[in-house]
Amino acid sequence: MSVSRPFSIARWFHRRGWSDLIIGLPYGWLLLLFLLPFLIVLAMSVGSQAPTAPPVGFGGEYPWINPRGYQRLFTDDLYIRSFLISLMNAGLATLLCLGLGYPMALGLTRVAKSWRNILLMLVILPFWTSFLLRVYAWMGLMGKSSWFNQLLTDGWNLLVPVDWAVKSIPMMHSNFAVVLVMVYTYLPFMILPLYSSLERLDPTLDEAAMDLGSRPFRVFLDVTLPQSVPGIIAGGLLVFIPAAGELVIPTLVGDASTPMIGRVIADEFNSARDWPMASAVAVALLVLMVGPTMLYSRYQARAEEGPGK
Amino acid sequence: MAADVEPFLRIEGVSKNFGPFQAVKDVNLTIGKGEIFALLGGSGCGKTTLLRMLAGFEEPSSGRIFLDGQDMTGVPPWERPVHMMFQSYALFPHMTVEKNIGYGLKHERMTAAERTDRVRAMLDLVQLTPFAVRKPHQISGGQRQRVALARALARQPKLLLLDEPLAALDKKLREHTQFELMSIQERTGVTFIVVTHDQEEAMTLADRIAVMDRGAVQQVGPPGEVYEHPASRFVASFLGSISQYEARVLRIEGAEALLDVPAFETPVRATAIPGLVEGEVLTLAVRPEKLAIHRHPPGGPNAIPGEIKDLAYFGKDSLYRVTLPSGQLISVHAVNARRGGEARPDWYDKVWVAFEPAAAILLRG
């Protein structure tokens, strides 16, 4: 460069090498820490159990792969059942999060600006405490002798005929407990994307709809709801995907008769030491989850073509 | 249209307070059916608050609004036969042009066929038929404005409120749209209330203008009347440009008054206003286009000598800024009607500025 120009961060950044490096970093990250491990899991899923460490071997006849894991996925109803239970629990948790989170997110956009940040802070506040600690707190609350359980029990006994009276409500180690704790855990992941999509909406659109004869609830259905669909989808996926593969919650508060898939994978890896089987289940879970994610990216791409506000 | 119009919309003593701030102060207006009425004023003058009270988004703190004989107090926006064209247009981004226009019709008792016909007629009215299935972000700003207009007109409101209807358009499109709005108003016969800060927009569009300042209506009248006979110094300076000077009445001679104007250093004659008394101090105002500029002393009354300080040549006309003997300035707007002949006045030329006694506006307060 013959003419010396003032230093500019933008120009420095746009020098080819740097921008390539910066764009390359996330790709490298994903390649190394997502794609590579996934390929290893994929390979293990077609291996055979072996008395080695790790307990997977490839051998026998050509083509050296063993489809046993995938065959059992469809023949042993433990897997089908736990997949179904996982999808149902995750779906239920997502719907409940949506039902609870939507009014909260909408409320956040309607309160005075000074309140908004405080309330948003409260939504995020639970993350400051360890997740495990919070699950243990719920276990305490749901336990037979807790004040919470006693309060609910007293309420129940007051409302129902004497014959139905109970000593305590059996909440712990049930599917109910799993869904309850999942809703509690994942609610912020629903509220935040919903809030960000609702907060961008132009309030004059509501006035326009009202002006054209719509009552407030109709305005919500016609104007607010359809425009918040991207937020609903984003929040829904952020809740559904981790909930479907959830391991800790069903292990701690769940019940053995309704296993979720995350727990099945963990059991296969640890107790049964059947790594090919565990890997096959993990691959199947990933394939199941890729569907909704792709749906979401397609929706996003389409939404970005639209009004870019 | 004059003030004796059949009252269709009556605004009676309407005020609006936001906490200690009074946005609208005791406004009384009567607007006739089929009129285009403009609320003109600077930002914060209360015009938008008044419009929002007509739409039902705000309730008056006191006073009442009657539309076609019906008291609008407590009637929610969705039940008012009043529709609004928003400044931002507020088109629904997730609906097509067609759906936007038809939105209000959902609440009308009409068959699907009637609804389609109405939407089609509206598309035709604003010449957007080829764009019916586009989304708002796929059409131009001018087209969006027309969709907003068609949407507001589709339910055949009794009153259409237009909030700065032309503000978002570029200059060329604005002129075209202005005439289009007027022709659509004529064809539909709907009463229009236009809120604007642009005096030219108000004057070309409206049958009558209400000039507002600090929440109160300062003057109501047809554009010509408000421009030529401003009621106050505020109205005089808000509409068009005007030079104002302090004056003292020396003598009253029939229909004219002889005034001492310190800025001119020579007494001038002006058409008297009722109740003028000798010795009264008031403001003499004169618009630039009512002044003539001469290179030699003219024969008639009211010729004030001066020197050209500044001039702007626009081709068809010129604007001069003339320094008066007192050092104060006066603006003169002259049409360059002649070609050739005596040269036009130039920088630092000595000139005489002259005006008819009737051109001078006398303002109290």
XYZ file of C-alpha atoms in Angstrom:
674
model
C 0.000 0.000 0.000
C 1.561 3.236 -1.117
C -0.815 5.618 0.648
C -0.900 5.197 4.393
C -4.476 5.178 5.585
C -5.703 5.496 9.162
C -5.970 2.243 11.015
C -9.427 0.732 10.905
C -10.560 -2.328 12.813
C -12.980 -3.192 10.021
C -10.260 -3.187 7.393
C -7.895 -5.132 9.599
C -10.612 -7.655 10.223
C -11.501 -7.980 6.582
C -8.006 -8.848 5.539
C -8.516 -12.253 4.060
C -6.566 -14.390 6.450
C -8.311 -13.091 9.530
C -11.846 -13.361 8.262
C -11.180 -16.884 7.010
C -9.814 -17.848 10.393
C -12.769 -16.376 12.224
C -15.290 -18.061 9.955
C -13.277 -21.274 10.126
C -13.226 -21.447 13.922
C -16.838 -22.557 14.464
C -16.537 -25.003 11.588
C -13.396 -26.448 13.117
C -15.069 -26.611 16.482
C -18.093 -28.464 15.102
C -15.913 -30.803 13.047
C -13.717 -31.725 15.980
C -16.243 -31.836 18.789
C -19.450 -32.830 17.051
C -18.922 -34.540 13.711
C -15.881 -36.603 14.742
C -17.431 -37.971 17.967
C -20.608 -38.680 16.080
C -18.678 -40.688 13.501
C -17.050 -42.645 16.316
C -20.480 -43.376 17.823
C -21.745 -44.346 14.380
C -18.828 -46.745 13.949
C -19.346 -48.246 17.402
C -23.039 -48.777 16.700
C -22.152 -51.344 14.031
C -19.424 -53.014 16.051
C -19.685 -56.065 18.310
C -19.344 -56.383 22.045
C -15.784 -57.351 22.965
C -13.918 -57.968 26.208
C -11.534 -55.118 25.457
C -11.386 -51.490 26.523
C -13.397 -49.885 25.007
C -15.630 -52.902 24.816
C -16.202 -52.722 21.078
C -14.608 -54.833 18.425
C -14.748 -55.173 14.680
C -14.114 -58.549 13.233
C -15.627 -61.737 12.007
C -16.614 -61.969 8.409
C -16.737 -59.321 5.714
C -18.170 -56.637 5.830
C -17.050 -56.609 9.500
C -20.138 -54.803 10.680
C -22.786 -56.021 13.012
C -26.347 -54.679 12.586
C -27.494 -56.338 15.821
C -28.006 -52.998 17.636
C -30.319 -51.656 14.982
C -32.199 -54.946 14.714
C -32.871 -54.929 18.455
C -34.096 -51.327 18.241
C -37.077 -52.617 16.337
C -37.537 -55.987 17.927
C -37.033 -55.320 21.632
C -40.001 -53.248 22.718
C -37.982 -51.674 25.557
C -36.461 -49.307 23.001
C -39.633 -48.514 21.125
C -41.430 -47.941 24.405
C -38.781 -45.648 25.839
C -38.588 -43.725 22.585
C -42.342 -43.202 22.697
C -42.266 -42.229 26.359
C -39.437 -39.782 25.685
C -41.247 -38.176 22.787
C -44.470 -37.975 24.772
C -42.830 -36.541 27.868
C -40.829 -34.053 25.818
C -43.918 -33.078 23.831
C -45.961 -32.655 26.983
C -43.221 -30.591 28.635
C -42.961 -28.430 25.495
C -46.703 -27.781 25.407
C -46.792 -26.958 29.112
C -43.784 -24.657 28.756
C -45.529 -22.939 25.853
C -48.736 -22.560 27.825
C -46.894 -21.128 30.819
C -44.221 -19.239 28.918
C -46.337 -17.452 26.311
C -48.352 -15.339 28.750
C -45.168 -14.630 30.672
C -43.270 -13.535 27.548
C -46.228 -11.440 26.390
C -46.468 -9.896 29.831
C -42.776 -9.029 29.691
C -43.327 -7.011 26.503
C -46.246 -5.133 28.045
C -44.761 -4.014 31.361
C -42.946 -0.704 31.779
C -39.374 -0.658 30.461
C -37.938 -0.218 33.952
C -39.609 -3.421 35.130
C -38.719 -5.426 32.079
C -35.044 -5.925 32.853
C -35.756 -6.911 36.441
C -38.321 -9.495 35.338
C -36.057 -10.835 32.579
C -33.345 -11.159 35.204
C -35.722 -13.233 37.342
C -36.349 -15.559 34.399
C -32.622 -16.216 34.088
C -31.900 -16.222 37.818
C -32.395 -20.007 38.369
C -29.353 -20.632 36.139
C -27.201 -19.127 38.860
C -27.867 -22.174 41.017
C -26.583 -25.582 40.022
C -29.068 -27.563 38.001
C -28.540 -30.645 40.159
C -29.184 -28.656 43.304
C -32.479 -27.458 41.885
C -33.524 -31.008 40.986
C -32.659 -32.130 44.513
C -34.770 -29.253 45.821
C -37.715 -30.544 43.822
C -37.084 -34.035 45.159
C -37.305 -32.609 48.648
C -40.497 -30.754 47.839
C -42.175 -33.770 46.281
C -41.136 -36.147 49.030
C -43.865 -37.638 51.198
C -43.040 -35.681 54.351
C -42.348 -32.267 52.800
C -44.484 -29.252 53.697
C -45.259 -28.875 49.972
C -46.581 -32.390 49.659
C -48.483 -32.032 52.961
C -50.059 -28.783 51.762
C -51.240 -30.440 48.547
C -52.387 -33.508 50.496
C -54.410 -31.380 52.912
C -55.953 -29.567 49.971
C -56.811 -32.869 48.286
C -58.306 -34.339 51.430
C -60.401 -31.231 51.951
C -61.870 -31.410 48.461
C -62.563 -35.113 47.974
C -64.856 -37.576 49.804
C -63.406 -39.207 52.919
C -62.930 -42.537 51.125
C -60.411 -40.926 48.778
C -58.351 -39.325 51.509
C -54.610 -40.070 51.348
C -51.666 -39.742 53.715
C -49.521 -38.110 51.072
C -49.528 -37.634 47.327
C -47.164 -40.038 45.585
C -45.310 -37.542 43.422
C -41.735 -38.764 43.581
C -40.570 -41.475 41.202
C -43.365 -40.978 38.737
C -43.683 -39.783 35.201
C -45.538 -36.792 36.588
C -42.416 -35.785 38.516
C -40.297 -36.089 35.367
C -42.562 -33.804 33.355
C -42.923 -31.339 36.236
C -39.183 -30.954 36.742
C -38.553 -30.776 32.986
C -41.118 -27.969 32.647
C -39.472 -26.152 35.544
C -35.984 -26.635 34.105
C -36.696 -25.709 30.513
C -39.211 -22.890 30.975
C -36.601 -20.117 30.518
C -35.577 -21.656 27.182
C -39.165 -21.160 26.045
C -39.664 -17.690 27.484
C -36.516 -16.076 26.093
C -37.011 -16.785 22.350
C -40.724 -16.024 22.691
C -39.933 -12.726 24.370
C -37.430 -11.746 21.706
C -39.900 -12.439 18.911
C -42.827 -10.718 20.674
C -40.762 -7.730 21.663
C -40.001 -6.939 18.026
C -43.674 -6.662 17.061
C -44.961 -3.210 16.206
C -47.681 -2.184 18.689
C -49.350 -0.002 16.060
C -50.325 -3.232 14.266
C -52.461 -4.089 17.297
C -54.045 -0.671 17.139
C -54.665 -1.066 13.413
C -56.459 -4.377 13.971
C -58.510 -2.881 16.790
C -59.325 0.105 14.614
C -60.606 -2.285 11.932
C -63.087 -3.852 14.313
C -61.212 -6.570 16.199
C -61.610 -7.024 19.927
C -58.383 -7.523 21.911
C -58.516 -11.343 21.904
C -59.154 -11.366 18.154
C -56.194 -8.998 17.731
C -54.069 -11.525 19.587
C -55.208 -14.380 17.332
C -54.901 -12.460 14.063
C -51.863 -10.280 14.628
C -49.753 -11.274 17.628
C -49.910 -15.065 17.434
C -49.085 -15.550 13.733
C -46.168 -13.148 13.977
C -44.723 -14.981 16.965
C -44.599 -18.378 15.231
C -40.796 -18.195 14.766
C -40.445 -17.645 18.515
C -42.797 -20.541 19.262
C -40.805 -22.848 16.994
C -37.440 -21.754 18.398
C -38.623 -22.084 21.992
C -40.314 -25.381 21.226
C -37.141 -26.903 19.796
C -35.001 -25.545 22.609
C -37.272 -27.356 25.068
C -38.181 -30.445 23.061
C -34.742 -31.564 21.905
C -32.930 -31.570 25.261
C -36.061 -32.849 27.013
C -36.307 -35.828 24.681
C -32.757 -36.872 25.464
C -32.931 -35.958 29.145
C -30.987 -38.282 31.446
C -30.580 -36.659 34.855
C -34.208 -35.791 35.566
C -35.692 -39.230 34.810
C -32.826 -40.873 36.687
C -33.371 -38.796 39.815
C -37.134 -38.328 39.981
C -38.435 -40.810 37.411
C -39.761 -44.270 37.766
C -38.282 -47.424 36.302
C -41.503 -48.554 34.612
C -41.513 -45.526 32.318
C -37.931 -45.267 31.105
C -36.825 -42.387 28.963
C -34.368 -42.927 26.163
C -31.514 -40.981 27.768
C -31.594 -43.313 30.709
C -31.663 -46.357 28.427
C -28.535 -45.135 26.636
C -26.765 -44.545 29.946
C -27.782 -47.985 31.242
C -26.516 -49.703 28.097
C -23.208 -47.897 28.304
C -22.624 -48.295 32.028
C -24.507 -51.235 33.509
C -24.823 -53.513 30.501
C -21.534 -52.396 28.934
C -23.196 -52.963 25.587
C -21.613 -50.060 23.706
C -22.797 -51.044 20.214
C -26.396 -51.146 21.447
C -26.031 -47.819 23.309
C -24.488 -46.243 20.214
C -27.278 -47.513 17.982
C -29.889 -45.966 20.304
C -27.941 -42.686 20.359
C -27.764 -42.624 16.563
C -31.485 -43.302 16.323
C -32.210 -40.458 18.775
C -30.072 -38.069 16.745
C -31.824 -39.019 13.520
C -35.180 -38.423 15.221
C -34.077 -34.990 16.388
C -32.616 -33.929 13.037
C -36.121 -33.839 11.547
C -37.568 -31.019 13.641
C -34.285 -29.096 13.545
C -34.252 -29.110 9.768
C -37.869 -28.001 9.760
C -36.862 -25.098 11.949
C -33.945 -24.005 9.772
C -36.161 -24.143 6.727
C -38.722 -21.977 8.473
C -36.016 -19.522 9.546
C -34.635 -19.256 6.045
C -38.109 -18.504 4.769
C -38.771 -15.967 7.515
C -35.505 -14.190 6.709
C -36.614 -13.708 3.136
C -39.604 -11.858 4.547
C -39.643 -8.464 6.240
C -36.228 -8.338 7.802
C -37.156 -6.258 10.825
C -66.836 24.769 2.378
C -67.610 27.346 5.015
C -68.273 27.105 8.720
C -72.045 26.820 8.226
C -71.697 23.164 7.159
C -74.178 20.663 8.502
C -72.449 19.338 11.643
C -71.388 15.709 11.246
C -68.583 15.522 13.749
C -68.793 17.725 16.819
C -65.902 18.035 19.215
C -67.159 19.778 22.341
C -64.741 21.152 24.898
C -62.375 18.206 24.612
C -59.265 18.199 26.820
C -56.716 15.505 27.470
C -54.305 15.390 30.384
C -51.340 13.075 30.725
C -50.498 13.517 34.375
C -49.758 17.189 34.919
C -49.314 17.772 31.181
C -52.293 19.004 29.218
C -51.878 17.684 25.673
C -55.197 18.986 24.362
C -56.912 22.072 25.795
C -60.623 22.665 25.432
C -60.954 21.997 21.703
C -64.255 22.856 20.032
C -64.681 21.950 16.378
C -67.552 21.251 14.025
C -66.798 19.300 10.890
C -69.201 18.751 8.031
C -70.035 15.591 6.149
C -67.726 14.960 3.214
C -65.270 17.590 4.298
C -61.479 17.248 4.204
C -60.421 18.825 7.456
C -56.782 19.317 8.421
C -55.328 19.531 11.921
C -52.135 21.487 11.395
C -49.410 22.119 13.926
C -45.861 21.410 14.973
C -44.799 18.322 16.896
C -46.279 18.199 20.377
C -49.154 20.539 19.521
C -51.765 17.946 20.446
C -52.982 17.105 16.942
C -52.101 13.416 17.161
C -53.642 13.097 20.630
C -56.840 14.629 19.273
C -56.793 12.157 16.374
C -56.267 9.228 18.754
C -59.268 10.395 20.774
C -61.362 10.380 17.591
C -60.177 6.819 16.856
C -60.915 5.739 20.413
C -57.354 4.887 21.469
C -57.511 7.628 24.084
C -60.484 8.834 26.094
C -60.887 12.596 26.588
C -60.217 13.762 30.149
C -63.200 16.067 29.691
C -65.533 17.049 26.882
C -67.431 14.970 24.372
C -67.192 13.849 20.788
C -70.343 13.363 18.724
C -70.253 11.586 15.398
C -73.375 11.708 13.269
C -75.367 12.561 16.393
C -73.963 9.680 18.439
C -71.956 10.293 21.602
C -68.625 8.498 21.209
C -67.703 8.596 24.893
C -66.739 5.130 26.082
C -67.149 3.530 22.649
C -64.083 1.273 22.100
C -62.054 1.610 18.877
C -63.438 -1.644 17.464
C -66.989 -0.366 17.635
C -66.413 3.048 16.095
C -67.331 3.681 12.459
C -64.027 5.507 12.287
C -60.930 4.104 10.606
C -57.420 5.342 10.621
C -54.596 5.388 8.137
C -51.516 5.176 10.314
C -48.400 7.204 9.658
C -46.359 3.994 9.485
C -49.291 2.429 7.529
C -49.282 -0.460 10.064
C -49.906 -3.083 7.372
C -49.986 -6.661 8.658
C -46.661 -8.072 7.412
C -47.874 -11.673 7.438
C -50.888 -11.005 5.209
C -51.110 -10.307 1.494
C -52.337 -6.981 0.126
C -55.719 -8.584 -0.455
C -55.954 -9.971 3.084
C -54.884 -6.643 4.545
C -57.619 -4.812 2.674
C -60.226 -7.425 3.564
C -59.232 -7.635 7.233
C -61.908 -5.281 8.571
C -64.611 -6.974 6.508
C -64.399 -10.112 8.676
C -66.523 -8.283 11.186
C -69.167 -7.217 8.684
C -72.230 -9.294 8.095
C -71.676 -10.093 4.442
C -71.308 -13.148 2.245
C -67.937 -14.356 1.010
C -68.826 -13.201 -2.492
C -69.721 -9.720 -1.300
C -66.476 -9.583 0.622
C -64.436 -10.558 -2.434
C -66.277 -7.976 -4.496
C -65.572 -5.253 -1.970
C -61.884 -6.134 -1.815
C -61.752 -6.127 -5.596
C -63.442 -2.742 -5.769
C -60.960 -1.369 -3.250
C -57.986 -2.795 -5.145
C -59.405 -1.147 -8.219
C -59.924 2.172 -6.435
C -56.263 2.376 -5.463
C -55.050 0.700 -8.679
C -53.375 -2.228 -6.967
C -55.201 -5.128 -8.602
C -51.966 -6.652 -10.014
C -50.419 -6.666 -6.529
C -53.279 -8.395 -4.700
C -51.295 -11.455 -3.634
C -48.052 -9.689 -2.746
C -46.947 -9.219 0.842
C -46.398 -5.663 2.108
C -42.605 -6.001 2.005
C -42.792 -6.874 -1.690
C -44.319 -3.562 -2.802
C -43.073 0.024 -2.860
C -43.674 2.711 -0.242
C -46.261 4.474 -2.387
C -48.122 1.208 -2.971
C -48.072 0.434 0.743
C -49.626 3.819 1.403
C -52.423 2.973 -1.026
C -52.993 -0.419 0.621
C -53.327 1.362 3.952
C -55.853 3.742 2.438
C -57.848 0.948 0.814
C -57.845 -1.048 4.067
C -59.161 1.919 6.017
C -61.840 2.642 3.412
C -62.979 -0.957 2.865
C -65.508 -0.953 5.694
C -66.938 2.334 4.434
C -66.270 4.318 7.589
C -68.162 7.463 8.453
C -64.901 9.141 9.259
C -61.398 8.476 7.956
C -58.458 9.654 10.016
C -55.173 10.156 8.189
C -52.048 10.562 10.326
C -49.387 12.407 8.301
C -50.538 10.592 5.157
C -47.776 11.871 2.903
C -44.858 12.196 5.322
C -43.188 8.922 4.351
C -43.316 9.552 0.600
C -40.687 11.312 -1.483
C -41.450 14.747 -2.898
C -42.526 13.713 -6.374
C -44.783 10.914 -5.189
C -46.238 13.222 -2.566
C -47.652 15.662 -5.103
C -49.194 12.873 -7.136
C -50.649 11.176 -4.048
C -52.101 14.428 -2.802
C -54.337 14.720 -5.839
C -55.142 11.025 -5.709
C -56.285 11.329 -2.100
C -58.527 14.241 -3.036
C -60.053 12.377 -5.951
C -60.659 9.270 -3.814
C -62.293 11.426 -1.166
C -64.544 12.932 -3.816
C -65.525 9.548 -5.191
C -66.208 7.923 -1.808
C -67.665 10.970 -0.046
C -66.091 9.905 3.249
C -65.219 12.671 5.707
C -61.428 12.953 6.017
C -59.506 14.319 8.953
C -55.854 14.793 8.127
C -53.198 15.400 10.743
C -50.110 17.085 9.396
C -47.204 19.298 10.329
C -46.754 20.329 6.700
C -48.624 23.541 5.924
C -48.457 23.020 2.180
C -49.985 19.567 2.528
C -52.757 20.987 4.700
C -53.477 23.862 2.331
C -53.641 21.806 -0.855
C -55.615 18.917 0.640
C -58.045 20.481 3.038
C -61.313 22.344 2.702
C -60.690 23.777 6.148
C -57.702 23.905 8.459
C -57.470 24.083 12.226
C -54.100 25.466 13.279
C -53.073 24.052 16.658
C -50.428 25.162 19.110
C -49.692 23.878 22.615
C -52.864 21.810 22.712
C -55.263 24.561 21.695
C -56.869 25.436 18.382
C -55.563 28.845 17.310
C -57.666 29.399 14.211
C -60.104 27.509 11.997
C -60.916 28.388 8.438
C -60.455 27.653 4.748
C -56.783 27.702 3.654
C -57.104 31.101 1.941
C -58.646 32.696 4.983
C -56.132 31.287 7.436
C -53.277 32.356 5.166
C -54.488 35.838 4.258
C -56.236 36.675 7.528
C -54.232 35.012 10.282
C -55.749 35.571 13.701
C -52.519 35.673 15.628
C -48.796 36.113 15.217
C -48.353 32.371 15.706
C -50.711 31.487 12.856
C -49.180 34.169 10.630
C -45.668 32.815 11.070
C -46.651 29.112 11.059
C -48.268 29.293 7.618
C -45.857 30.507 4.975
C -43.197 33.073 5.710
C -43.910 36.541 6.928
C -42.004 39.600 8.144
C -43.334 41.115 11.371
C -42.617 44.554 12.850
C -43.803 46.520 15.833
C -46.094 49.427 14.838
C -47.954 52.284 16.562
C -51.166 53.833 15.234
C -50.649 57.555 14.419
C -53.980 58.435 12.839
C -57.045 56.725 11.510
C -58.157 58.052 8.124
C -61.395 56.369 7.111
C -60.710 52.726 6.219
C -56.963 53.155 6.517
C -54.610 53.736 9.390
C -51.364 55.639 9.338
C -48.749 53.766 11.337
C -45.378 54.575 12.731
C -43.121 51.567 12.156
C -39.700 52.104 13.759
C -38.135 49.489 11.482
C -39.180 51.380 8.320
C -38.342 54.888 9.544
C -41.252 56.175 7.408
C -44.944 56.074 8.314
C -46.950 53.501 6.318
C -50.616 53.041 5.528
C -52.509 49.858 6.254
C -56.140 48.819 6.005
C -57.590 49.368 9.455
C -59.021 46.594 11.576
C -62.130 47.050 13.757
C -61.633 48.782 17.085
C -58.332 50.403 16.223
C -57.505 53.443 18.367
C -54.833 56.083 18.001
C -51.684 55.314 19.906
C -52.362 51.543 19.958
C -49.250 49.389 19.656
C -49.558 46.230 17.558
C -47.762 44.097 14.998
C -47.599 44.854 11.300
C -46.980 41.751 9.240
C -46.476 41.445 5.525
C -45.860 38.385 3.363
C -42.882 38.383 0.946
C -45.006 37.820 -2.165
C -47.170 40.870 -1.382
C -44.128 43.149 -1.650
C -42.767 44.706 -4.822
C -39.163 45.614 -5.373
C -38.222 48.728 -7.376
C -34.911 50.189 -8.529
C -36.358 53.737 -8.512
C -38.702 55.368 -5.999
C -42.230 54.243 -6.921
C -45.095 56.717 -6.900
C -47.576 55.028 -4.548
C -47.748 54.811 -0.748
C -45.619 52.599 1.486
C -42.251 52.727 -0.291
C -39.376 51.950 2.007
C -35.773 52.382 0.903
C -33.266 49.647 1.512
C -30.266 47.738 0.244
C -30.175 44.168 -1.034
C -28.257 42.009 1.394
C -28.975 38.572 -0.053
C -30.724 37.177 -3.065
C -31.673 33.733 -4.264
C -32.516 33.305 -7.926
C -34.796 30.324 -8.634
C -35.432 31.011 -12.315
C -39.155 31.607 -12.279
C -38.874 33.740 -9.175
C -36.344 35.330 -6.849
C -36.147 35.845 -3.120
C -34.532 39.048 -1.859
C -33.468 39.953 1.644
C -33.394 43.703 1.964
C -31.720 45.644 4.772
C -33.986 48.468 5.960
C -32.622 51.846 7.132
C -33.071 50.672 10.723
C -30.873 47.645 10.022
C -33.775 45.159 10.225
C -34.432 42.807 7.323
C -37.464 42.330 5.079
C -38.012 39.426 2.660
C -39.374 40.061 -0.813
C -40.515 37.317 -3.150
C -40.717 38.511 -6.750
C -41.866 36.635 -9.837
C -39.461 37.033 -12.738
C -42.296 37.749 -15.150
C -40.319 39.811 -17.656
C -37.485 38.752 -19.859
C -34.875 41.350 -20.865
C -35.499 45.040 -20.222
C -34.174 46.617 -17.080
C -31.731 44.443 -15.190
C -32.976 42.706 -12.031
C -31.741 44.160 -8.728
C -28.397 42.711 -7.729
C -26.334 42.377 -4.544
C -25.870 45.686 -2.654
C -28.201 47.568 -5.032
C -30.204 50.386 -3.521
C -33.903 49.529 -3.901
C -37.381 50.524 -2.730
C -39.727 47.956 -1.231
C -43.398 48.821 -1.696
C -46.740 47.295 -0.684
C -50.428 48.102 -0.909
C -52.165 49.244 2.288
C -54.409 46.164 1.972
C -51.374 43.838 1.932
C -50.380 44.762 5.458
C -51.781 42.511 8.201
C -52.367 44.146 11.569
C -52.154 41.709 14.500
C -52.878 42.277 18.135
C -50.989 40.186 20.669
